[in-house]
Amino acid sequence: MSNEDFALHGNTALVTGGGRGIGLSLARALSEHGAHVVIGEIDRDTGESAAERVGGEFVPLDVTDSARVAEVVGEIVATHGSLDVSVHNAGMVRNENAEDTSDESWREVLRLNLDGVFYCCREVGRAMLERGRGSIINIASMSGMVSNHPQAQVAYNTSKAGVITMTRSLAGEWADRGVRVNAISPGYVGTDLLRGVRETRPEWYSAWLEQTPMGRVADPAELGPLAVYLASNASSFMTGSNVVIDGGFTAW
């Protein structure tokens, strides 16, 4: 295996929720390995800024709007000729007790974290299946496999478990037609959101470190090489996998 196996030159990659945090780090990594990156982001300010930082382009995208998802995928294919890699990162978390979770709060989390991922997979999958090749990377979470503590987040955990199973299901459907579907399940990552929790709920942050064998959170940049691997020919025989990158959290 050579460095060329990891090269993404000539590839067009969509990253949803790419305006900040994990999404921005993944977009940067893909760009650094030669991909033309399209930042799909609901927040215009962060989306445009991210696109400028990675040398890509910005498209307004609300992944909960299936018609808009189809429109964006169509525009990318029409403009660039193909959509080779698609990273579905847009998501949210609500920390609330299950008994206090309203119908609308439950649906908002599932609508974005699960429905939005499916809408993207479906439309991107159609475009990739037509060409007979492509790599889809869904951003799940270790929370799809464990129940986090001490915070309560039943809707988030449920949505990420759904993403993991969706990934496996689509991988099985599309493997013999050239489209690979894998998931990345991060542990706690040092984004702005997590730093905010560290300031407002230091007892949570301390508990997370104690429960992580490596005793720290991830730098967002540490997820980038994994995305490059899954996007590139280096992982050509890999589909239906959920790759956990959590500092050992789920090992205990």
CSV table of C-alpha atoms in Angstrom, one decimal:
chain,number,residue,atom,x,y,z
A,1,MET,CA,0.0,0.0,0.0
A,2,SER,CA,1.3,3.4,-1.0
A,3,ASN,CA,0.3,7.0,-0.2
A,4,GLU,CA,-1.6,7.0,-3.5
A,5,ASP,CA,-4.1,4.6,-2.0
A,6,PHE,CA,-5.1,7.4,0.4
A,7,ALA,CA,-5.2,10.1,-2.3
A,8,LEU,CA,-8.5,11.7,-3.2
A,9,HIS,CA,-7.5,13.9,-6.1
A,10,GLY,CA,-10.4,14.2,-8.6
A,11,ASN,CA,-13.0,13.3,-5.9
A,12,THR,CA,-15.9,15.5,-4.9
A,13,ALA,CA,-16.9,15.2,-1.3
A,14,LEU,CA,-19.9,16.5,0.5
A,15,VAL,CA,-19.7,17.1,4.3
A,16,THR,CA,-23.0,17.9,6.1
A,17,GLY,CA,-22.7,19.9,9.2
A,18,GLY,CA,-19.2,20.8,8.1
A,19,GLY,CA,-19.2,24.4,9.4
A,20,ARG,CA,-17.6,23.6,12.7
A,21,GLY,CA,-16.3,21.0,15.1
A,22,ILE,CA,-16.0,17.4,13.9
A,23,GLY,CA,-17.4,18.2,10.5
A,24,LEU,CA,-14.9,21.0,9.8
A,25,SER,CA,-12.0,18.7,10.8
A,26,LEU,CA,-13.2,16.0,8.5
A,27,ALA,CA,-13.7,18.4,5.7
A,28,ARG,CA,-10.2,19.8,6.2
A,29,ALA,CA,-8.6,16.3,6.1
A,30,LEU,CA,-10.4,15.3,2.9
A,31,SER,CA,-9.4,18.6,1.3
A,32,GLU,CA,-5.7,18.1,2.3
A,33,HIS,CA,-5.8,14.7,0.6
A,34,GLY,CA,-7.0,16.2,-2.7
A,35,ALA,CA,-10.8,16.1,-2.6
A,36,HIS,CA,-12.9,19.1,-3.6
A,37,VAL,CA,-15.1,19.6,-0.6
A,38,VAL,CA,-18.6,20.9,-0.5
A,39,ILE,CA,-19.7,22.1,2.9
A,40,GLY,CA,-23.4,21.4,3.4
A,41,GLU,CA,-24.4,23.6,6.3
A,42,ILE,CA,-27.6,25.2,7.6
A,43,ASP,CA,-25.7,28.1,9.2
A,44,ARG,CA,-24.5,30.3,6.3
A,45,ASP,CA,-21.9,32.2,8.3
A,46,THR,CA,-20.1,29.1,9.6
A,47,GLY,CA,-20.6,27.3,6.3
A,48,GLU,CA,-19.1,30.0,4.2
A,49,SER,CA,-16.2,30.4,6.7
A,50,ALA,CA,-15.5,26.7,6.7
A,51,ALA,CA,-15.5,26.5,2.9
A,52,GLU,CA,-13.0,29.3,2.7
A,53,ARG,CA,-10.8,27.7,5.3
A,54,VAL,CA,-10.7,24.3,3.5
A,55,GLY,CA,-10.6,25.7,0.0
A,56,GLY,CA,-14.0,24.3,-1.0
A,57,GLU,CA,-17.5,25.6,-1.5
A,58,PHE,CA,-20.6,26.1,0.6
A,59,VAL,CA,-24.1,25.1,-0.1
A,60,PRO,CA,-27.0,25.9,2.2
A,61,LEU,CA,-28.4,22.6,3.4
A,62,ASP,CA,-31.0,21.6,5.9
A,63,VAL,CA,-30.7,17.8,6.0
A,64,THR,CA,-34.2,17.4,7.5
A,65,ASP,CA,-35.7,18.8,4.2
A,66,SER,CA,-35.6,15.8,1.9
A,67,ALA,CA,-36.4,17.9,-1.2
A,68,ARG,CA,-33.5,20.2,-0.5
A,69,VAL,CA,-31.2,17.2,0.0
A,70,ALA,CA,-32.2,15.9,-3.4
A,71,GLU,CA,-31.7,19.3,-4.9
A,72,VAL,CA,-28.2,19.7,-3.5
A,73,VAL,CA,-27.1,16.3,-4.5
A,74,GLY,CA,-28.4,17.0,-8.0
A,75,GLU,CA,-26.6,20.3,-8.2
A,76,ILE,CA,-23.3,18.8,-7.1
A,77,VAL,CA,-23.5,16.0,-9.7
A,78,ALA,CA,-24.5,18.5,-12.4
A,79,THR,CA,-21.6,20.9,-11.5
A,80,HIS,CA,-18.8,18.4,-10.8
A,81,GLY,CA,-19.8,15.4,-12.7
A,82,SER,CA,-20.0,13.1,-9.7
A,83,LEU,CA,-20.3,12.8,-6.0
A,84,ASP,CA,-17.6,10.4,-4.8
A,85,VAL,CA,-17.6,10.8,-1.1
A,86,SER,CA,-20.4,11.9,1.3
A,87,VAL,CA,-19.9,12.4,5.0
A,88,HIS,CA,-23.1,12.8,7.0
A,89,ASN,CA,-22.2,14.6,10.2
A,90,ALA,CA,-25.0,17.1,10.9
A,91,GLY,CA,-26.5,16.3,14.3
A,92,MET,CA,-27.6,17.6,17.7
A,93,VAL,CA,-27.8,16.4,21.3
A,94,ARG,CA,-30.4,17.2,24.0
A,95,ASN,CA,-29.5,16.4,27.6
A,96,GLU,CA,-32.8,15.8,29.3
A,97,ASN,CA,-34.4,13.1,31.5
A,98,ALA,CA,-36.5,10.6,29.5
A,99,GLU,CA,-39.6,11.3,31.6
A,100,ASP,CA,-39.3,15.1,30.8
A,101,THR,CA,-38.7,14.7,27.1
A,102,SER,CA,-41.6,16.1,25.1
A,103,ASP,CA,-42.8,14.6,21.8
A,104,GLU,CA,-41.4,17.5,19.9
A,105,SER,CA,-38.0,17.4,21.6
A,106,TRP,CA,-37.8,13.7,20.8
A,107,ARG,CA,-38.8,14.2,17.2
A,108,GLU,CA,-36.4,17.2,16.7
A,109,VAL,CA,-33.4,15.0,17.7
A,110,LEU,CA,-34.5,12.0,15.6
A,111,ARG,CA,-35.5,14.2,12.7
A,112,LEU,CA,-32.0,15.6,12.4
A,113,ASN,CA,-29.8,12.8,13.6
A,114,LEU,CA,-31.6,9.8,12.0
A,115,ASP,CA,-34.1,11.1,9.3
A,116,GLY,CA,-31.5,13.6,8.0
A,117,VAL,CA,-28.8,10.9,7.7
A,118,PHE,CA,-31.3,8.6,5.8
A,119,TYR,CA,-32.4,11.4,3.4
A,120,CYS,CA,-28.7,12.1,2.6
A,121,CYS,CA,-27.8,8.4,2.2
A,122,ARG,CA,-30.8,7.8,0.0
A,123,GLU,CA,-30.1,10.7,-2.4
A,124,VAL,CA,-26.3,10.2,-2.4
A,125,GLY,CA,-26.8,6.5,-2.8
A,126,ARG,CA,-28.9,7.0,-5.9
A,127,ALA,CA,-26.2,9.1,-7.5
A,128,MET,CA,-23.4,6.7,-6.6
A,129,LEU,CA,-25.3,3.6,-7.6
A,130,GLU,CA,-25.9,5.2,-11.1
A,131,ARG,CA,-22.1,5.5,-11.4
A,132,GLY,CA,-21.3,2.2,-9.7
A,133,ARG,CA,-19.0,3.6,-7.1
A,134,GLY,CA,-18.8,5.8,-4.1
A,135,SER,CA,-18.1,6.0,-0.3
A,136,ILE,CA,-20.6,7.1,2.3
A,137,ILE,CA,-19.4,7.8,5.8
A,138,ASN,CA,-22.1,8.3,8.5
A,139,ILE,CA,-21.0,9.9,11.8
A,140,ALA,CA,-22.6,7.9,14.5
A,141,SER,CA,-21.3,7.8,18.1
A,142,MET,CA,-20.2,5.5,20.9
A,143,SER,CA,-23.5,6.6,22.4
A,144,GLY,CA,-25.2,4.3,19.9
A,145,MET,CA,-23.7,1.4,21.8
A,146,VAL,CA,-23.7,2.5,25.4
A,147,SER,CA,-25.8,4.6,27.7
A,148,ASN,CA,-23.7,7.6,28.7
A,149,HIS,CA,-23.3,8.7,32.3
A,150,PRO,CA,-23.9,11.0,34.2
A,151,GLN,CA,-25.9,12.9,31.6
A,152,ALA,CA,-29.3,11.8,30.3
A,153,GLN,CA,-29.8,11.8,26.5
A,154,VAL,CA,-32.1,9.0,25.4
A,155,ALA,CA,-33.1,10.5,22.1
A,156,TYR,CA,-29.5,11.1,21.0
A,157,ASN,CA,-28.4,7.6,22.0
A,158,THR,CA,-31.4,6.1,20.2
A,159,SER,CA,-30.7,8.1,17.1
A,160,LYS,CA,-27.0,7.1,16.9
A,161,ALA,CA,-27.9,3.4,17.4
A,162,GLY,CA,-30.2,3.8,14.4
A,163,VAL,CA,-27.4,5.3,12.3
A,164,ILE,CA,-25.2,2.4,13.1
A,165,THR,CA,-27.8,-0.1,12.0
A,166,MET,CA,-28.8,2.0,9.0
A,167,THR,CA,-25.1,1.9,7.9
A,168,ARG,CA,-25.0,-1.9,8.1
A,169,SER,CA,-28.3,-2.2,6.2
A,170,LEU,CA,-27.3,0.1,3.4
A,171,ALA,CA,-23.9,-1.5,3.1
A,172,GLY,CA,-25.5,-4.9,2.6
A,173,GLU,CA,-27.9,-3.6,0.0
A,174,TRP,CA,-25.3,-1.7,-2.1
A,175,ALA,CA,-22.1,-3.6,-1.7
A,176,ASP,CA,-22.5,-5.6,-4.9
A,177,ARG,CA,-23.2,-2.3,-6.8
A,178,GLY,CA,-20.0,-0.5,-5.9
A,179,VAL,CA,-21.2,1.7,-3.1
A,180,ARG,CA,-19.5,1.4,0.3
A,181,VAL,CA,-21.2,2.6,3.5
A,182,ASN,CA,-19.3,2.8,6.8
A,183,ALA,CA,-19.7,4.7,10.1
A,184,ILE,CA,-17.4,6.5,12.5
A,185,SER,CA,-18.4,6.4,16.2
A,186,PRO,CA,-16.4,9.0,18.1
A,187,GLY,CA,-16.2,9.2,21.9
A,188,TYR,CA,-15.9,12.6,23.6
A,189,VAL,CA,-14.3,15.1,21.2
A,190,GLY,CA,-12.9,18.5,22.2
A,191,THR,CA,-15.3,20.7,20.2
A,192,ASP,CA,-16.6,24.1,21.2
A,193,LEU,CA,-19.7,22.4,22.4
A,194,LEU,CA,-17.8,20.1,24.7
A,195,ARG,CA,-15.7,22.9,26.0
A,196,GLY,CA,-18.9,24.7,26.9
A,197,VAL,CA,-20.0,21.7,28.9
A,198,ARG,CA,-16.6,21.6,30.6
A,199,GLU,CA,-17.3,25.2,31.9
A,200,THR,CA,-20.9,24.8,32.8
A,201,ARG,CA,-21.0,21.2,34.0
A,202,PRO,CA,-17.4,20.4,35.2
A,203,GLU,CA,-18.6,17.3,37.1
A,204,TRP,CA,-19.8,15.8,33.8
A,205,TYR,CA,-16.5,16.5,32.2
A,206,SER,CA,-14.5,15.0,35.1
A,207,ALA,CA,-16.7,11.8,34.9
A,208,TRP,CA,-16.1,11.5,31.2
A,209,LEU,CA,-12.3,11.6,31.7
A,210,GLU,CA,-12.5,9.1,34.5
A,211,GLN,CA,-14.5,6.7,32.3
A,212,THR,CA,-12.1,7.0,29.4
A,213,PRO,CA,-9.0,4.7,29.7
A,214,MET,CA,-6.8,7.3,27.9
A,215,GLY,CA,-7.9,9.9,30.3
A,216,ARG,CA,-8.6,12.7,27.8
A,217,VAL,CA,-11.0,13.8,25.0
A,218,ALA,CA,-10.0,13.6,21.4
A,219,ASP,CA,-8.8,16.5,19.3
A,220,PRO,CA,-11.2,16.9,16.4
A,221,ALA,CA,-8.2,16.5,14.0
A,222,GLU,CA,-7.6,13.0,15.3
A,223,LEU,CA,-10.8,11.9,13.4
A,224,GLY,CA,-9.6,13.2,10.1
A,225,PRO,CA,-7.3,10.4,9.1
A,226,LEU,CA,-10.0,7.8,9.7
A,227,ALA,CA,-12.4,9.7,7.3
A,228,VAL,CA,-9.6,9.8,4.7
A,229,TYR,CA,-9.1,6.1,5.0
A,230,LEU,CA,-12.8,5.3,4.7
A,231,ALA,CA,-13.1,7.7,1.7
A,232,SER,CA,-10.2,6.4,-0.2
A,233,ASN,CA,-9.1,3.2,-2.1
A,234,ALA,CA,-7.1,2.2,1.0
A,235,SER,CA,-10.4,0.9,2.5
A,236,SER,CA,-11.7,-0.6,-0.8
A,237,PHE,CA,-12.7,-4.0,0.9
A,238,MET,CA,-14.4,-2.3,3.8
A,239,THR,CA,-18.2,-1.7,4.1
A,240,GLY,CA,-20.8,-2.1,6.8
A,241,SER,CA,-18.2,-1.3,9.5
A,242,ASN,CA,-18.7,0.9,12.5
A,243,VAL,CA,-15.3,2.2,13.5
A,244,VAL,CA,-15.1,3.3,17.1
A,245,ILE,CA,-12.6,6.0,18.1
A,246,ASP,CA,-13.2,6.7,21.7
A,247,GLY,CA,-10.0,6.6,23.7
A,248,GLY,CA,-11.1,3.2,25.0
A,249,PHE,CA,-14.3,4.3,26.6
A,250,THR,CA,-16.3,1.3,25.3
A,251,ALA,CA,-13.5,-1.1,26.3
A,252,TRP,CA,-14.5,-0.9,30.0
